[in-house]
Tab-separated table of C-alpha atoms and ligand atoms in Angstrom:
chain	number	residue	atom	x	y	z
E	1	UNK	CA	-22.673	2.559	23.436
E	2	UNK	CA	-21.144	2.506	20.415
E	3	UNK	CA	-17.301	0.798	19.513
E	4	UNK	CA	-14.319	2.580	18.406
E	5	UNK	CA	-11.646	1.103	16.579
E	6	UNK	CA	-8.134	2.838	15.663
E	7	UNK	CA	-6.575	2.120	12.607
E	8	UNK	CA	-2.469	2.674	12.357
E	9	UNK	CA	-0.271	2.584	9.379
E	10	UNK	CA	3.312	3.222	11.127
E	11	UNK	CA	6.528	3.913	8.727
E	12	UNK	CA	9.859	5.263	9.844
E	13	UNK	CA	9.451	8.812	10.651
E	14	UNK	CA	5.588	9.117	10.799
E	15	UNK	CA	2.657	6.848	11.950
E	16	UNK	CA	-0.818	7.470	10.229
E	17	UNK	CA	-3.828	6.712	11.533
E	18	UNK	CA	-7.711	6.830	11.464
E	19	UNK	CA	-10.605	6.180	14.312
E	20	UNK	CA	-14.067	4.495	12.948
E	21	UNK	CA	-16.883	4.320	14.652
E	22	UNK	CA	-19.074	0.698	14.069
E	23	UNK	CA	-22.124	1.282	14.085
E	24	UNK	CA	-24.435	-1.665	15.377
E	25	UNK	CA	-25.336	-2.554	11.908
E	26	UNK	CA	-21.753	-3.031	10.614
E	27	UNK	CA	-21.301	0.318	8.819
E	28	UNK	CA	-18.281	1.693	9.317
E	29	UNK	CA	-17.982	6.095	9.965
E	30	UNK	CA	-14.790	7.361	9.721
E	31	UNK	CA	-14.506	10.220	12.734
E	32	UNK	CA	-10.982	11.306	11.924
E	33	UNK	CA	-7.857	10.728	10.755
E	34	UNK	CA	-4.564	12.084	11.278
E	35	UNK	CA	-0.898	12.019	12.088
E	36	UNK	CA	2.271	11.901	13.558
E	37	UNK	CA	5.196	13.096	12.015
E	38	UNK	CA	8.974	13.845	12.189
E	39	UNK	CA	9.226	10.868	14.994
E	40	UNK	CA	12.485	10.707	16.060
E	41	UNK	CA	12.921	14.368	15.598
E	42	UNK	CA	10.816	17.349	17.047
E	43	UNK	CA	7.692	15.139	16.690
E	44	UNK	CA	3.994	17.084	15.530
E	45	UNK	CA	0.330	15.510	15.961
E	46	UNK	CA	-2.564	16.551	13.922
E	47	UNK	CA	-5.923	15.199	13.632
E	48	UNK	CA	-8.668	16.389	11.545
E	49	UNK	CA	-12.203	15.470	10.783
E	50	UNK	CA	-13.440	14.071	7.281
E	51	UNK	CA	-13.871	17.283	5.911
E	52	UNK	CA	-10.633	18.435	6.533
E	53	UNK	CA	-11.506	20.310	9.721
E	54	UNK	CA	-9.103	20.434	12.316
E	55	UNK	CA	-9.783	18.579	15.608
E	56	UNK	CA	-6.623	18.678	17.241
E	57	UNK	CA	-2.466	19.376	17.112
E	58	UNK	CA	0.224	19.182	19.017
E	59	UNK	CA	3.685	19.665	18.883
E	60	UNK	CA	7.195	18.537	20.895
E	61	UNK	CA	9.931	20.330	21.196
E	62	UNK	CA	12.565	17.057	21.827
E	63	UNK	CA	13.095	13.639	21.140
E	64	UNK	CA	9.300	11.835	23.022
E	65	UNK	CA	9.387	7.929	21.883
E	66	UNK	CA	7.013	6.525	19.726
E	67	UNK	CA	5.831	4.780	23.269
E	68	UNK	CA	4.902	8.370	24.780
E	69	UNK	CA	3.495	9.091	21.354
E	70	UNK	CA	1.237	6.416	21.461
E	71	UNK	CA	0.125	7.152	24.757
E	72	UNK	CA	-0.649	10.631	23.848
E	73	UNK	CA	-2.912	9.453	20.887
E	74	UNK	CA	-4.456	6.985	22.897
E	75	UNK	CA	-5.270	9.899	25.602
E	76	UNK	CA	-6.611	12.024	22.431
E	77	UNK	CA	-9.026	9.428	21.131
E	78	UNK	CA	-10.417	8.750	24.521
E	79	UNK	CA	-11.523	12.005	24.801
E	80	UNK	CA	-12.429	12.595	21.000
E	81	UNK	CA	-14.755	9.274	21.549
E	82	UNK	CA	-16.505	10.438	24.323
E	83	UNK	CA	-19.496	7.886	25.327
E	84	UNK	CA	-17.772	5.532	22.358
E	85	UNK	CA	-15.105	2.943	23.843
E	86	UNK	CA	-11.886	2.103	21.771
E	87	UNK	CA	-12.527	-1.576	21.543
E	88	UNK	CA	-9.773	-2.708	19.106
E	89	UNK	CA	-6.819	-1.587	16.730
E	90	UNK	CA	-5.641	-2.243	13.230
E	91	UNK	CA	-2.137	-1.946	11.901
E	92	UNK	CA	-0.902	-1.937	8.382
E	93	UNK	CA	1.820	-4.804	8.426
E	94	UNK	CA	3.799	-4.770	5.149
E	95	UNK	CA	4.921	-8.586	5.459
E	96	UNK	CA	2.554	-11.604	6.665
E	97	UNK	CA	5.391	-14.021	4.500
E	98	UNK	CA	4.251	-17.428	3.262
E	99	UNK	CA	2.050	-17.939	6.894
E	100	UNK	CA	-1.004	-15.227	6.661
E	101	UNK	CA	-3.467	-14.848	4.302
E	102	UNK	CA	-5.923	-13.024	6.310
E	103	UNK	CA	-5.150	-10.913	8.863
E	104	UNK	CA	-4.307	-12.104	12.486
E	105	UNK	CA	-4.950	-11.540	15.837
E	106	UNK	CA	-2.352	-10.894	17.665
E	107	UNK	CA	-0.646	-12.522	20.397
E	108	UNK	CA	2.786	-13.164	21.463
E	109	UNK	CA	3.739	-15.839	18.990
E	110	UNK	CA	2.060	-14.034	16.134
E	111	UNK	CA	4.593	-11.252	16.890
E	112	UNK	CA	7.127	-13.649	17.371
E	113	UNK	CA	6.642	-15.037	13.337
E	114	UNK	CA	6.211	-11.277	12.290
E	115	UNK	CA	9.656	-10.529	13.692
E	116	UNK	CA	11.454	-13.370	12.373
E	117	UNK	CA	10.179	-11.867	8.614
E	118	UNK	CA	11.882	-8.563	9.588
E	119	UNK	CA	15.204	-9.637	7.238
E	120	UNK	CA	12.431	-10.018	4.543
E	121	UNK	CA	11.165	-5.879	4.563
E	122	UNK	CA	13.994	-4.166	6.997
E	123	UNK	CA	12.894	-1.268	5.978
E	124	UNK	CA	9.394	-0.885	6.976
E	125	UNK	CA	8.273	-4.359	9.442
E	126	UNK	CA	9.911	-2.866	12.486
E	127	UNK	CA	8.245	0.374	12.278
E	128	UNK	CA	5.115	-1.686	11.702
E	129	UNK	CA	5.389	-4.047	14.722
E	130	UNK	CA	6.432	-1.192	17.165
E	131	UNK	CA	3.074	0.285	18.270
E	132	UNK	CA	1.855	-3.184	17.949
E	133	UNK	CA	4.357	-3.688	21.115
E	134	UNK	CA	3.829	-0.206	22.584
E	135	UNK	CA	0.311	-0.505	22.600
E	136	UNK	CA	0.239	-4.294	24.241
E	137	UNK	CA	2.022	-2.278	27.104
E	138	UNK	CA	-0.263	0.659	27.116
E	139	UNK	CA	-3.343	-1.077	26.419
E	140	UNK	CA	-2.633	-5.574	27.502
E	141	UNK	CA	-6.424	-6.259	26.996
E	142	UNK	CA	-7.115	-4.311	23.651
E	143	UNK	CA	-7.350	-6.346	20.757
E	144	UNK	CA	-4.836	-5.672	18.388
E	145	UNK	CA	-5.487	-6.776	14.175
E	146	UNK	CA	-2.467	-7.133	12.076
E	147	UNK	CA	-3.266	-6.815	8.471
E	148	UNK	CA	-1.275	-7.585	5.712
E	149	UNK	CA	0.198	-6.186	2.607
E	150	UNK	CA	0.802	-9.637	1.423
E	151	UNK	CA	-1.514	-11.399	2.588
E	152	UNK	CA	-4.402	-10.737	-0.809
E	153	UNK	CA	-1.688	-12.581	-2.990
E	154	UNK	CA	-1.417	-15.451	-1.251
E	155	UNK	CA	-3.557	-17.158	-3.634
E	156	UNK	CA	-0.996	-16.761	-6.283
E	157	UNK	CA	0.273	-20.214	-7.747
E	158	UNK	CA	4.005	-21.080	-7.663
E	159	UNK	CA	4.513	-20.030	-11.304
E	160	UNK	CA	3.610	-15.927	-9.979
E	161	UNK	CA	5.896	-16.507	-7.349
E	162	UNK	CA	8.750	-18.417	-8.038
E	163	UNK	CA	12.512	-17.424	-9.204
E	164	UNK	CA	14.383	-19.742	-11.459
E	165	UNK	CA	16.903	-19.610	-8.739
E	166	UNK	CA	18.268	-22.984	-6.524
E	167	UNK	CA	15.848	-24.463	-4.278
E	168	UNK	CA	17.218	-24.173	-1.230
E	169	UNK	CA	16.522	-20.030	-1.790
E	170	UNK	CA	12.907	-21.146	-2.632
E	171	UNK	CA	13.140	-23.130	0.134
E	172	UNK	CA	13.478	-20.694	3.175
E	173	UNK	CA	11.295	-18.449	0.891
E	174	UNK	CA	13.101	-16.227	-1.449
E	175	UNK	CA	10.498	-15.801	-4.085
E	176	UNK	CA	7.468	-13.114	-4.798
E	177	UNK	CA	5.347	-11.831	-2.672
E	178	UNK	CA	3.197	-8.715	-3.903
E	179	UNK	CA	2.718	-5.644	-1.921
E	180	UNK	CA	-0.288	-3.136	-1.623
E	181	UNK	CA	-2.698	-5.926	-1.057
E	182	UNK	CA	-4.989	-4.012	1.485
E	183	UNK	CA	-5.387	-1.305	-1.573
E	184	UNK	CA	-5.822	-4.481	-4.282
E	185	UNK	CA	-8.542	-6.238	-1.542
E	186	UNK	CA	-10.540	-2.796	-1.192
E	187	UNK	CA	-10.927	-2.226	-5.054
E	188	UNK	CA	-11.470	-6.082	-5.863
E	189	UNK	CA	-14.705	-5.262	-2.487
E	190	UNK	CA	-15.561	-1.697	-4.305
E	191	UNK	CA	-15.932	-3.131	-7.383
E	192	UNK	CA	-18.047	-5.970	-6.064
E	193	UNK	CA	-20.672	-3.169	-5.533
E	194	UNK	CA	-19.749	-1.048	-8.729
E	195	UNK	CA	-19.438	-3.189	-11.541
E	196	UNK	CA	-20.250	-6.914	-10.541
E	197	UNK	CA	-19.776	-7.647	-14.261
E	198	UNK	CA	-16.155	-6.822	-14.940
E	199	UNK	CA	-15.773	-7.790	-10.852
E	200	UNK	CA	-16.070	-11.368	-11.943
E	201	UNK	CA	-14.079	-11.736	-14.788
E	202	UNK	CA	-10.637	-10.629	-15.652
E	203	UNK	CA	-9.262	-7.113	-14.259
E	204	UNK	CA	-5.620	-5.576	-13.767
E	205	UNK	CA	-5.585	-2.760	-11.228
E	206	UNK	CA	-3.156	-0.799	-11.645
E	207	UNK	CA	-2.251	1.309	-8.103
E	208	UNK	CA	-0.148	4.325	-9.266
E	209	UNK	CA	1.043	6.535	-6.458
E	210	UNK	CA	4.366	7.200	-5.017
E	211	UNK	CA	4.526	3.572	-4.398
E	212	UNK	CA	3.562	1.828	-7.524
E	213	UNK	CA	2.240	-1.957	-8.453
E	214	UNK	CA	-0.575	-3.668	-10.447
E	215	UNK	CA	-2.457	-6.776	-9.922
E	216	UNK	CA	-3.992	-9.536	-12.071
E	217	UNK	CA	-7.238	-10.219	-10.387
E	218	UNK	CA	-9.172	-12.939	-11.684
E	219	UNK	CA	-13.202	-12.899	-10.370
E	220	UNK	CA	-12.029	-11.326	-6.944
E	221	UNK	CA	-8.716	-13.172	-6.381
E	222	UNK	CA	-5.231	-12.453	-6.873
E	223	UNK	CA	-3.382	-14.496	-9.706
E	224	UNK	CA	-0.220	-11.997	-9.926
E	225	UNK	CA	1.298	-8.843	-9.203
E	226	UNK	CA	4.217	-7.303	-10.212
E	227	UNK	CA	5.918	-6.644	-7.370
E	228	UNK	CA	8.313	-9.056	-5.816
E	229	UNK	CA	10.280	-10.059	-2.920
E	230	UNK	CA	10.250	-6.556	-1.852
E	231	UNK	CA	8.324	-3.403	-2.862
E	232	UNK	CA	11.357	-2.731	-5.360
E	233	UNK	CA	10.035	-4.682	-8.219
E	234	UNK	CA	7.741	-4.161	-11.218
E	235	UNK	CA	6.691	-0.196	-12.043
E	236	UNK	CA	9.415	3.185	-11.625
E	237	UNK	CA	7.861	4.561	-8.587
E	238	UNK	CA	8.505	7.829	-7.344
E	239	UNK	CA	12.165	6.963	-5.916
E	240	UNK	CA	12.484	3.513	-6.621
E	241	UNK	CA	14.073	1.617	-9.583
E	242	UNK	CA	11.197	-1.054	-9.898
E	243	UNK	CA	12.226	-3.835	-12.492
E	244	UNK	CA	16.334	-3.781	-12.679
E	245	UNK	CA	18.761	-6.873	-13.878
E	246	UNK	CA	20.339	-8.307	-11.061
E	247	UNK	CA	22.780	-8.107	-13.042
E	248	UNK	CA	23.422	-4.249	-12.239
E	249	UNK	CA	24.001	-5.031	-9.054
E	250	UNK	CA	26.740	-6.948	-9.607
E	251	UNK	CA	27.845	-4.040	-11.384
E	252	UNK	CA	27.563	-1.706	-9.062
E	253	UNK	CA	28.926	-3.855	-6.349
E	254	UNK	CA	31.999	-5.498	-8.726
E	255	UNK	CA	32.790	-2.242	-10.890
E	256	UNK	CA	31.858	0.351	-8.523
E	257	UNK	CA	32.636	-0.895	-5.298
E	258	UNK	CA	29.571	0.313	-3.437
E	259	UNK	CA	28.686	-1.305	-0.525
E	260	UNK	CA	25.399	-2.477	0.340
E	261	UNK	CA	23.977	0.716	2.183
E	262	UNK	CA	25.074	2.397	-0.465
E	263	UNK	CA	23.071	0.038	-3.216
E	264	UNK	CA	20.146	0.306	-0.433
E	265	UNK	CA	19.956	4.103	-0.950
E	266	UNK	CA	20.098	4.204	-4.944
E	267	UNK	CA	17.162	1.884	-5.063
E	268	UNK	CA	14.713	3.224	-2.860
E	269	UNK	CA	15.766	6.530	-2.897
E	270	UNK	CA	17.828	8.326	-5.546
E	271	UNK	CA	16.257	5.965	-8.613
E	272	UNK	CA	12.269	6.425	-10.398
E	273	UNK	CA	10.955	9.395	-11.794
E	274	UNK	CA	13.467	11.675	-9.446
E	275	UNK	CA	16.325	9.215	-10.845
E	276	UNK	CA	15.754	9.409	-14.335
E	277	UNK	CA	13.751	12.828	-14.280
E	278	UNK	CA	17.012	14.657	-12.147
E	279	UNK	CA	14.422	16.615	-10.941
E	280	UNK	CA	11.711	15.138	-8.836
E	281	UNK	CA	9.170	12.571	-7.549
E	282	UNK	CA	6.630	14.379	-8.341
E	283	UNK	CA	4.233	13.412	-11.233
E	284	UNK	CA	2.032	16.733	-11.168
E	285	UNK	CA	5.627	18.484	-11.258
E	286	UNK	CA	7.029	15.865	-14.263
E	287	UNK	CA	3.730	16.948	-16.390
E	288	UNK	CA	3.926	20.638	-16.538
E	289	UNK	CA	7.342	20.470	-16.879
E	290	UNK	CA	9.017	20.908	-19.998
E	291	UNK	CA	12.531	19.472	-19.451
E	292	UNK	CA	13.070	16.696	-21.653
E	293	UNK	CA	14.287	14.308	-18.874
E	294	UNK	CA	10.942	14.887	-17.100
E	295	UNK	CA	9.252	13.977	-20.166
E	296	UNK	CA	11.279	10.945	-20.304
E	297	UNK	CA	10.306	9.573	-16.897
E	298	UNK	CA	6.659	10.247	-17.345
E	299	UNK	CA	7.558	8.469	-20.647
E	300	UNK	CA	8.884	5.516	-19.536
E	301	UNK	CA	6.568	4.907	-16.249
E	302	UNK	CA	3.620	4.942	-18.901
E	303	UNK	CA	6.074	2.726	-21.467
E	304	UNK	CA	6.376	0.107	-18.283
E	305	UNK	CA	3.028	0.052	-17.490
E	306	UNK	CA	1.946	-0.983	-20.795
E	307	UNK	CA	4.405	-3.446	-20.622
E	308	UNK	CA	3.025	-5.154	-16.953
E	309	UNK	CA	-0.848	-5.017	-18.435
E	310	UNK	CA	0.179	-6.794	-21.318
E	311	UNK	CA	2.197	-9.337	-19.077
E	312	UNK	CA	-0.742	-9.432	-16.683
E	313	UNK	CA	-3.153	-9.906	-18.927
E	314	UNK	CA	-1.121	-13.254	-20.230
E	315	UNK	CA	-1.203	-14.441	-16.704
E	316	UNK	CA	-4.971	-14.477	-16.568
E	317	UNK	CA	-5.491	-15.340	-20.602
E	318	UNK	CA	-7.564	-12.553	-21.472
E	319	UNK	CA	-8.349	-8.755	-20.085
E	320	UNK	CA	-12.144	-7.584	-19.135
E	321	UNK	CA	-11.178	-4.515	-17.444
E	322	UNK	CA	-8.611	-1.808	-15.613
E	323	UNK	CA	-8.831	0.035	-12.947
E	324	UNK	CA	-6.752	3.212	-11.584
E	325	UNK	CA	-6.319	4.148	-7.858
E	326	UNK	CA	-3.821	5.839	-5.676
E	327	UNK	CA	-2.839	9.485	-5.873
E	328	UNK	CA	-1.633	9.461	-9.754
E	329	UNK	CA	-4.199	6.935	-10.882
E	330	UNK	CA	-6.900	8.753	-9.424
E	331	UNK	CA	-5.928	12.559	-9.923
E	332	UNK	CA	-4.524	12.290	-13.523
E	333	UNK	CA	-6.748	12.243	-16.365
E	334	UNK	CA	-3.829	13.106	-19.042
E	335	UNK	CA	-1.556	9.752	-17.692
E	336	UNK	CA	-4.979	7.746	-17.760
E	337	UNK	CA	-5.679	8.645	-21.389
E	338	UNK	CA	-2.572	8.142	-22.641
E	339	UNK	CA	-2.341	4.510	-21.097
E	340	UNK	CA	-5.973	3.828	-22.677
E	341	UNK	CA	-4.883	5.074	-25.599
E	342	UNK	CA	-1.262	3.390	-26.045
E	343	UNK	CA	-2.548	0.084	-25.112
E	344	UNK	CA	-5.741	0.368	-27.736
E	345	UNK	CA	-4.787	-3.159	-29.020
E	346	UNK	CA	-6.167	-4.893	-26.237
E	347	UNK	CA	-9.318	-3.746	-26.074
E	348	UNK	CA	-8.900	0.013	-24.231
E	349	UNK	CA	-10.517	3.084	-25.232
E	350	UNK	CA	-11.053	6.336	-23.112
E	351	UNK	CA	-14.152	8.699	-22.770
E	352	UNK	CA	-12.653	11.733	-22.782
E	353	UNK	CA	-15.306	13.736	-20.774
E	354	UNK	CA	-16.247	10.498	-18.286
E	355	UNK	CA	-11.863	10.433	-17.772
E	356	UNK	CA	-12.103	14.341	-17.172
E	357	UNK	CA	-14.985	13.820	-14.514
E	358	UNK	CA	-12.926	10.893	-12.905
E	359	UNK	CA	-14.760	8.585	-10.630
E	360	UNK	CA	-16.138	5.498	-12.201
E	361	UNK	CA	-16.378	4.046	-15.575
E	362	UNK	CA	-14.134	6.024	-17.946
E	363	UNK	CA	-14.132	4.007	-21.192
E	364	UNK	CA	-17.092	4.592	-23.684
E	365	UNK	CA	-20.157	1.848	-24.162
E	366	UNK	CA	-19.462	-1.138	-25.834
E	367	UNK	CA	-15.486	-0.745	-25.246
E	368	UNK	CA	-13.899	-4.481	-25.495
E	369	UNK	CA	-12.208	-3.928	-22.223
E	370	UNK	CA	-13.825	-1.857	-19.670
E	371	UNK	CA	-11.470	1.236	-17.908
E	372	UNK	CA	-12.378	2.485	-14.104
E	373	UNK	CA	-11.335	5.245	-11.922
E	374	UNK	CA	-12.117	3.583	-8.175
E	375	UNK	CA	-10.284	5.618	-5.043
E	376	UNK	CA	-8.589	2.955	-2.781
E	377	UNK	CA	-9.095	3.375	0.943
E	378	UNK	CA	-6.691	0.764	2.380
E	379	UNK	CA	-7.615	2.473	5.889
E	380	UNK	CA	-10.882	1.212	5.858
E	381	UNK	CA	-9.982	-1.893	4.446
E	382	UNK	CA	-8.255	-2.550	7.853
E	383	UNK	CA	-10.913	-1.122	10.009
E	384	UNK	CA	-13.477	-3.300	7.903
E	385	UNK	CA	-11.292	-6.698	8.572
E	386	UNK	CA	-10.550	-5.659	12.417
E	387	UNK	CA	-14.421	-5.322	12.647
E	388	UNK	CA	-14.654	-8.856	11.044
E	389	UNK	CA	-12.009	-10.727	13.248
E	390	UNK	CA	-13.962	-9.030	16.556
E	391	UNK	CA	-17.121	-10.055	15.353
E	392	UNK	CA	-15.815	-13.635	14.785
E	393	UNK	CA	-14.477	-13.960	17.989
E	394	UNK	CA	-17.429	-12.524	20.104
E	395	UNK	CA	-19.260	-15.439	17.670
E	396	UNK	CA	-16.483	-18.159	18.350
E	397	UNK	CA	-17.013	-17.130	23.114
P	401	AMP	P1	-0.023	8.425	-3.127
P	401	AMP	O1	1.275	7.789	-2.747
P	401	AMP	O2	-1.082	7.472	-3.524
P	401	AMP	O3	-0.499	9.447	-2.107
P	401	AMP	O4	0.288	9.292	-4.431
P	401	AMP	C1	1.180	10.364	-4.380
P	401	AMP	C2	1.577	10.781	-5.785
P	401	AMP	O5	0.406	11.113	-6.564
P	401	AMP	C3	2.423	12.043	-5.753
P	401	AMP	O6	3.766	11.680	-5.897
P	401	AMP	C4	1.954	12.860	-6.925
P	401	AMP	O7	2.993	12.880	-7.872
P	401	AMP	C5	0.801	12.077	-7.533
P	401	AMP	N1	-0.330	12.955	-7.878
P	401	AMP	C6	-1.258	13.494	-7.063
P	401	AMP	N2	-2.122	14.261	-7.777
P	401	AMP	C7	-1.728	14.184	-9.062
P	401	AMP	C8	-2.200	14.766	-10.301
P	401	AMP	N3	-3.252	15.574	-10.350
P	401	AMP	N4	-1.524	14.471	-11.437
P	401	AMP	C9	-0.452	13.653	-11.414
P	401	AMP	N5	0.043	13.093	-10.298
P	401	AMP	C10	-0.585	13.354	-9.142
């Protein structure tokens, strides 16, 4: 018989997820993914197969909690299985804090540390840690994985992480983090297999979707990122601000007497390319469009992410290679250039017809720095480490 295991990636109003099968010699085969959206609302359930086939929907017509949900995925898989047997699940967890830097099994007290790191990411460790609870109910003796968006940046040193701010806010951990480390860990793994050359010296990934960061990875390991204490700092991102003076917020609080909700809102929501574009979030949109605010948010995302590479490249001493992933990373060939291109002076060139193809090396032979196109899979990164911590413990009874 062969063993399932679920992966889930819960936010706010939907919960993603993905079933693998693993297969007795380790591979991993993706069977389907789907979702659940508008939670809270009229909720809808869709799961398709990898080619985009469509294995199953279902929609409410009132308020079902994500508890029912759950138990109507659960019900779903089961029968999608068949002779396979759900033996453990995954979840994304956005926050592991200064504790976890490799993903954990859970228990009770593991939950109990996750929860107290809720004041840390407010807005997305609760939805995280509630099917983690729902499912304990639904299913006690399933294993359940937590895996972290921190947790691949734990090796940074305290010079990546540290604000010059009083130590008693280092102290009960105010400082950086990094986020998207699941993505960071599967293209540091991908590139392993690749390009073990430029894998073990110097590379900046740069992870360009709606959420945006980019890593300094130095032979496999994490030396900095430029996101923060939250997933607010570093890059514009589709809503949010990313790199802003604290000292507009005492601005906005002092001279424009918002309140904190209000602050809350402006960052993650009304600021980035919609912010300074007026128009939207949308990069494909920005690109065709020929509104000279639009052009000035694609402007300045590209502007800022020269500015990071050159930043990150200082924190390693030197620059072998970049690598795109996420949706605008990997779909834009026009952004890609023009970052190769702008950023010449440390080494970048572009292949025009490899960058129109895509996937894989983009930058011509004998380029000083080399320049990748690698799609990030941060699903299977979590199926791959719950298969890991399973296979540890049946090694460890
Ligand atoms: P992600 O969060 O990784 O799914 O990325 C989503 C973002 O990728 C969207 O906001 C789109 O703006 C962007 N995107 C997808 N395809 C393209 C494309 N061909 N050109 C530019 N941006 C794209």
């Amino acid at each position: 018989m062969s063993d399932g295991i679920l992966v889930i990636n819960a936010g706010s109003s939907s919960s993603k997820f993905s079933v693998y099968i693993n297969r007795q010699n380790g591979d991993l085969d993706l069977t389907c993914k789907g979702q659940i959206e508008g939670i809270g609302v009229d909720p809808t359930f869709v799961a398709k197969a990898p080619d985009g086939t469509i294995l199953g929907e279902h929609r409410w017509h009132a308020h079902v909690d994500r508890t029912n949900l759950l138990s109507y995925l659960l019900g779903w898989i089961e029968l999608h299985l068949g002779s396979a047997e759900l033996k453990a699940a995954g979840h994304r967890v956005v926050h592991g804090g200064r504790h976890y830097s490799a993903p954990a099994l859970v228990n009770e007290l593991v939950l109990e540390v996750l929860e107290n790191l809720v004041p840390l990411a407010p807005l997305h460790q609760p939805h995280n840690l509630a099917p983690i609870r729902s499912m304990a109910k639904l299913h006690p003796g399933l294993p359940q994985i937590a895996c972290f968006d921190t947790a691949f940046h734990r090796s940074n040193g305290f010079l990546a992480t540290a604000f010059a701010l009083p130590r008693w806010l280092l102290d009960e951990g105010v400082q950086r983090y990094g986020f998207h480390g699941l993505s960071y860990e599967f293209i540091a793994y991908r590139m392993r297999q690749i390009a073990p050359g430029p894998a073990a010296g110097k590379v900046v990934v740069c992870h360009l979707g709606s959420g945006a960061s980019m890593c300094a990875i130095d032979n496999g390991r994490s030396v900095a990122s430029t996101m923060g204490f939250t997933a607010l700092d570093g890059l514009p991102m589709g809503t949010r601000t990313g790199q802003l003076d604290a000292g507009v917020l005492l601005y906005l609080l002092q001279e424009k007497h918002m309140s904190a909700d209000e602050i809350q809102r402006l960052l993650y929501h009304q600021s980035g390319l919609l912010g300074m574009s007026g128009i939207s979030n949308d990069m494909r949109l920005l690109m065709s469009s020929g509104d000279p605010h639009a052009k000035e948010a694609v402007d300045f995302f590209i502007y800022r992410i020269g500015r990071e590479l050159g930043s990150l490249a200082a924190a390693m001493g030197g620059l072998d290679a970049v690598v795109f992933t996420a949706g605008i990373g990997e779909h834009s060939a026009e952004l890609r250039a023009r970052v190769l291109r702008e950023n010449a002076w440390l080494g970048l060139a572009v292949d025009n017809d490899a960058n129109t193809r895509g996937e894989g090396c983009i930058s011509p032979a004998g380029a000083v720095c080399s320049a990748w196109v690698i799609p990030t899979d941060e699903e299977l990164m979590i199926a791959m480490h719950t298969r890991d911590v399973l296979k540890a413990r049946a090694a460890a009874e």
